[in-house]
Amino acid sequence: GESVGLHLPTLSVQEGDNSIINCAYSNSASDYFIWYKQESGKGPQFIIDIRSNMDKRQGQRVTVLLNKTVKHLSLQIAATQPGDSAVYFCAELNNAGNMLTFGGGTRLMVKP
Amino acid sequence: DAGVIQSPRHEVTEMGQEVTLRCKPISGHDYLFWYRQTMMRGLELLIYFNNNVPIDDSGMPEDRFSAKMPNASFSTLKIQPSEPRDSAVYFCASSSGLAGRNEQFFGPGTRLTVL
C-alpha cells in the first residue's frame, strides 16, 4: 500500500470506546487547522477543520477542540469503530494561507 | 468526480535512472501540491502551484528534483538521477483557492523504490 510504516505514537482503544488524539502546533499565528485520516494504502483524507475564532467544532462522531493558549488541538472520535483504524494527522495553515504543515501523526488501533 | 489521479501507483527503478511521477488534479482546483512521505520525516511539502505557476519550491530537496505544470489538468514531478534515498511515497494534492475553503484533496500516492 501507499502508507508508510512510520514510527508513530500509537493509541489503542476498544471498539465502542471514545478516542482522543492530541496534537501540538507550532505557529501561534496559525488561524486554520485540519485533521486528516490516512488509511493503509491511501492518501490522507480530510476529516474536519476549525478556524482559530472557534474552540470547538463537531462533525459526525468527531469533535475537534482548539486551545490557542497552549497551541493544542485534539480530535475526539465517539464510539470508535474498526474502520477508524488509521494514522491521524493534524495540519496547520501558514500565514499566507496556502501551505499546510503536517504534524507527525498518531496511529489509532481499534480492537474488536 | 474521480478525485486526484496519480500514476504510476508503484515505481521500482535503479539508481541513476530518471523517474517521472504524474498527477491530474480535481477539475476546477487552482492549487496543486506535491508531498513526500517517509518514515524518517513524515509528510513534507515539496512544491506547490497556483494557476499552473510554481509558487513555493523551497521544499524540493535538490536540483535533481523538478516539477512542472503545463496546464490546469496535469503536473509532473521528475527525479533525475534518482538515488536510493529518494525512496518514499509521493502524494499529489489539489485544492480550490476559494475564500474560506482550504481543504486539500490527496491522491492515492506513488510508492517509489530506488534500488
Short mmCIF file of C-alpha atoms in Angstrom, two decimals:
data_model
loop_
_atom_site.label_atom_id
_atom_site.label_comp_id
_atom_site.label_asym_id
_atom_site.label_seq_id
_atom_site.Cartn_x
_atom_site.Cartn_y
_atom_site.Cartn_z
CA GLY A 1 0.00 0.00 0.00
CA GLU A 2 0.92 3.66 -0.16
CA SER A 3 1.02 4.45 3.54
CA VAL A 4 4.41 4.08 5.12
CA GLY A 5 5.26 2.34 8.37
CA LEU A 6 6.02 5.48 10.33
CA HIS A 7 7.36 5.07 13.84
CA LEU A 8 4.38 6.85 15.30
CA PRO A 9 2.81 7.20 18.70
CA THR A 10 0.07 4.63 18.87
CA LEU A 11 -3.29 4.81 20.58
CA SER A 12 -5.04 1.51 21.10
CA VAL A 13 -8.72 1.54 22.04
CA GLN A 14 -11.53 -0.93 22.37
CA GLU A 15 -14.31 -0.84 19.82
CA GLY A 16 -17.12 1.32 21.11
CA ASP A 17 -14.92 3.44 23.36
CA ASN A 18 -14.18 7.09 22.70
CA SER A 19 -10.78 8.08 21.31
CA ILE A 20 -8.85 11.28 21.87
CA ILE A 21 -5.91 12.13 19.63
CA ASN A 22 -3.77 15.11 20.54
CA CYS A 23 -1.62 17.46 18.53
CA ALA A 24 0.60 20.40 19.41
CA TYR A 25 1.13 23.05 16.76
CA SER A 26 3.97 25.49 16.44
CA ASN A 27 2.77 28.76 14.96
CA SER A 28 0.72 30.93 17.28
CA ALA A 29 -0.38 32.98 14.24
CA SER A 30 -1.96 29.97 12.50
CA ASP A 31 -5.67 30.50 12.09
CA TYR A 32 -6.84 27.35 10.37
CA PHE A 33 -6.36 23.72 11.28
CA ILE A 34 -7.34 20.43 9.70
CA TRP A 35 -7.41 16.83 10.84
CA TYR A 36 -6.63 14.21 8.23
CA LYS A 37 -7.05 10.44 8.35
CA GLN A 38 -4.73 8.17 6.38
CA GLU A 39 -5.73 4.56 5.94
CA SER A 40 -3.31 1.94 4.75
CA GLY A 41 -2.72 2.23 1.04
CA LYS A 42 -4.43 5.58 0.66
CA GLY A 43 -3.67 9.27 0.73
CA PRO A 44 -4.67 11.48 3.65
CA GLN A 45 -8.38 12.23 3.78
CA PHE A 46 -9.98 15.34 5.26
CA ILE A 47 -11.96 14.73 8.44
CA ILE A 48 -12.75 18.09 9.98
CA ASP A 49 -11.40 21.61 10.17
CA ILE A 50 -11.54 24.50 12.61
CA ARG A 51 -10.69 28.18 12.49
CA SER A 52 -8.94 30.00 15.29
CA ASN A 53 -12.04 32.03 16.15
CA MET A 54 -13.62 28.81 17.40
CA ASP A 55 -12.63 26.49 20.20
CA LYS A 56 -14.83 23.56 19.28
CA ARG A 57 -16.36 22.11 16.17
CA GLN A 58 -18.42 18.97 15.80
CA GLY A 59 -18.92 16.63 12.91
CA GLN A 60 -20.40 13.22 12.60
CA ARG A 61 -18.89 11.25 15.52
CA VAL A 62 -15.90 13.58 15.56
CA THR A 63 -15.18 16.73 17.54
CA VAL A 64 -12.15 18.97 17.26
CA LEU A 65 -11.09 21.12 20.19
CA LEU A 66 -8.69 24.03 19.86
CA ASN A 67 -6.79 25.57 22.77
CA LYS A 68 -4.91 28.56 21.42
CA THR A 69 -3.39 29.40 24.77
CA VAL A 70 -1.26 26.28 24.77
CA LYS A 71 -1.32 25.72 20.99
CA HIS A 72 -3.06 22.40 21.28
CA LEU A 73 -5.57 20.55 19.10
CA SER A 74 -7.44 17.40 19.86
CA LEU A 75 -9.62 15.09 17.83
CA GLN A 76 -12.29 13.16 19.65
CA ILE A 77 -13.91 10.17 18.00
CA ALA A 78 -17.07 8.87 19.62
CA ALA A 79 -17.91 5.17 19.66
CA THR A 80 -14.73 4.19 17.85
CA GLN A 81 -15.16 1.57 15.15
CA PRO A 82 -12.69 -0.79 13.47
CA GLY A 83 -12.94 1.37 10.35
CA ASP A 84 -11.46 4.24 12.32
CA SER A 85 -8.12 2.43 12.48
CA ALA A 86 -5.69 4.66 10.63
CA VAL A 87 -3.00 7.28 11.08
CA TYR A 88 -4.33 10.70 12.04
CA PHE A 89 -2.53 13.93 11.21
CA CYS A 90 -3.20 17.45 12.31
CA ALA A 91 -2.19 20.24 9.95
CA GLU A 92 -1.94 24.00 10.34
CA LEU A 93 -2.22 26.58 7.60
CA ASN A 94 0.61 29.04 7.18
CA ASN A 95 0.19 32.80 7.45
CA ALA A 96 -0.02 33.20 3.68
CA GLY A 97 -2.97 30.84 3.73
CA ASN A 98 -1.80 28.34 1.14
CA MET A 99 0.58 25.85 2.70
CA LEU A 100 -0.26 23.18 5.24
CA THR A 101 2.32 21.98 7.75
CA PHE A 102 1.57 18.48 8.96
CA GLY A 103 2.26 17.03 12.39
CA GLY A 104 3.97 13.69 12.82
CA GLY A 105 0.78 11.68 13.10
CA THR A 106 -0.76 9.25 15.57
CA ARG A 107 -1.67 5.67 14.76
CA LEU A 108 -5.09 4.64 16.07
CA MET A 109 -5.68 0.94 16.50
CA VAL A 110 -9.17 -0.27 17.32
CA LYS A 111 -9.51 -3.65 18.98
CA PRO A 112 -12.71 -5.55 18.22
CA ASP B 1 -15.55 13.37 -9.68
CA ALA B 2 -12.71 10.85 -9.81
CA GLY B 3 -10.61 12.75 -7.32
CA VAL B 4 -6.91 13.39 -7.70
CA ILE B 5 -5.33 10.82 -10.00
CA GLN B 6 -1.71 9.76 -9.75
CA SER B 7 0.34 7.44 -11.88
CA PRO B 8 2.05 5.14 -11.62
CA ARG B 9 0.91 3.72 -8.27
CA HIS B 10 4.18 1.87 -7.85
CA GLU B 11 7.55 2.52 -9.43
CA VAL B 12 10.70 0.48 -8.96
CA THR B 13 13.82 1.76 -10.62
CA GLU B 14 17.57 1.57 -10.37
CA MET B 15 19.82 4.26 -9.03
CA GLY B 16 20.71 6.79 -11.70
CA GLN B 17 17.55 6.37 -13.72
CA GLU B 18 15.09 9.16 -14.42
CA VAL B 19 11.72 8.90 -12.71
CA THR B 20 8.59 10.81 -13.69
CA LEU B 21 5.54 10.91 -11.47
CA ARG B 22 2.25 12.21 -12.83
CA CYS B 23 -0.76 13.91 -11.33
CA LYS B 24 -4.16 15.01 -12.54
CA PRO B 25 -5.81 17.37 -10.05
CA ILE B 26 -9.52 17.70 -9.45
CA SER B 27 -11.14 19.71 -12.21
CA GLY B 28 -11.59 23.34 -11.23
CA HIS B 29 -8.97 23.32 -8.49
CA ASP B 30 -6.37 26.04 -8.89
CA TYR B 31 -3.82 24.83 -6.36
CA LEU B 32 -1.66 21.73 -6.76
CA PHE B 33 0.75 20.36 -4.18
CA TRP B 34 3.44 17.68 -4.26
CA TYR B 35 4.32 15.94 -0.98
CA ARG B 36 6.76 13.24 0.01
CA GLN B 37 6.14 10.83 2.87
CA THR B 38 8.95 8.87 4.52
CA MET B 39 9.41 7.03 7.79
CA MET B 40 12.02 9.46 8.99
CA ARG B 41 10.49 12.79 8.00
CA GLY B 42 6.77 12.15 7.77
CA LEU B 43 4.75 14.18 5.26
CA GLU B 44 6.71 17.02 3.66
CA LEU B 45 5.60 19.61 1.15
CA LEU B 46 7.94 19.72 -1.84
CA ILE B 47 6.38 22.34 -4.09
CA TYR B 48 3.04 23.89 -4.87
CA PHE B 49 1.47 25.62 -7.87
CA ASN B 50 -1.26 28.20 -8.21
CA ASN B 51 -2.89 28.55 -11.61
CA ASN B 52 -0.10 26.40 -13.08
CA VAL B 53 2.63 28.68 -11.75
CA PRO B 54 5.13 27.35 -9.15
CA ILE B 55 4.74 29.46 -6.03
CA ASP B 56 7.00 27.85 -3.46
CA ASP B 57 9.58 25.18 -4.19
CA SER B 58 11.57 25.58 -1.00
CA GLY B 59 10.77 22.00 -0.04
CA MET B 60 12.38 20.50 -3.13
CA PRO B 61 15.38 18.66 -1.70
CA GLU B 62 17.88 19.06 -4.52
CA ASP B 63 18.34 20.12 -8.10
CA ARG B 64 17.72 16.52 -9.07
CA PHE B 65 14.04 17.21 -8.38
CA SER B 66 11.93 19.27 -10.75
CA ALA B 67 8.20 19.81 -11.17
CA LYS B 68 6.11 21.21 -13.96
CA MET B 69 2.50 22.05 -14.54
CA PRO B 70 1.99 22.65 -18.27
CA ASN B 71 -1.77 23.04 -17.89
CA ALA B 72 -4.51 23.06 -15.29
CA SER B 73 -5.11 19.32 -15.54
CA PHE B 74 -1.62 17.87 -15.41
CA SER B 75 1.56 18.04 -13.38
CA THR B 76 4.76 16.04 -13.25
CA LEU B 77 7.44 15.54 -10.64
CA LYS B 78 10.72 14.37 -12.09
CA ILE B 79 13.78 12.99 -10.34
CA GLN B 80 16.95 12.79 -12.41
CA PRO B 81 19.12 10.99 -11.50
CA SER B 82 17.29 9.01 -8.84
CA GLU B 83 19.01 7.78 -5.68
CA PRO B 84 18.03 5.14 -3.09
CA ARG B 85 17.30 7.86 -0.53
CA ASP B 86 14.53 9.14 -2.81
CA SER B 87 12.52 6.02 -1.99
CA ALA B 88 9.26 7.24 -0.48
CA VAL B 89 5.58 7.67 -1.18
CA TYR B 90 4.87 10.77 -3.24
CA PHE B 91 1.47 12.39 -2.96
CA CYS B 92 -0.18 14.96 -5.13
CA ALA B 93 -2.99 17.09 -3.69
CA SER B 94 -5.21 19.82 -5.06
CA SER B 95 -7.45 22.47 -3.59
CA SER B 96 -9.66 25.34 -4.56
CA GLY B 97 -8.47 28.79 -3.62
CA LEU B 98 -11.96 29.99 -2.88
CA ALA B 99 -12.02 32.07 0.26
CA GLY B 100 -12.63 30.07 3.37
CA ARG B 101 -12.04 26.69 1.82
CA ASN B 102 -8.57 25.30 2.17
CA GLU B 103 -9.16 21.57 2.21
CA GLN B 104 -6.59 19.71 0.19
CA PHE B 105 -7.69 16.55 -1.58
CA PHE B 106 -4.96 13.94 -1.83
CA GLY B 107 -4.34 11.37 -4.49
CA PRO B 108 -3.57 7.73 -3.66
CA GLY B 109 0.16 8.28 -3.93
CA THR B 110 3.02 6.74 -5.87
CA ARG B 111 5.31 4.40 -3.97
CA LEU B 112 8.81 4.88 -5.38
CA THR B 113 11.57 2.38 -4.71
CA VAL B 114 15.04 3.19 -5.97
CA LEU B 115 17.40 0.21 -5.82
#
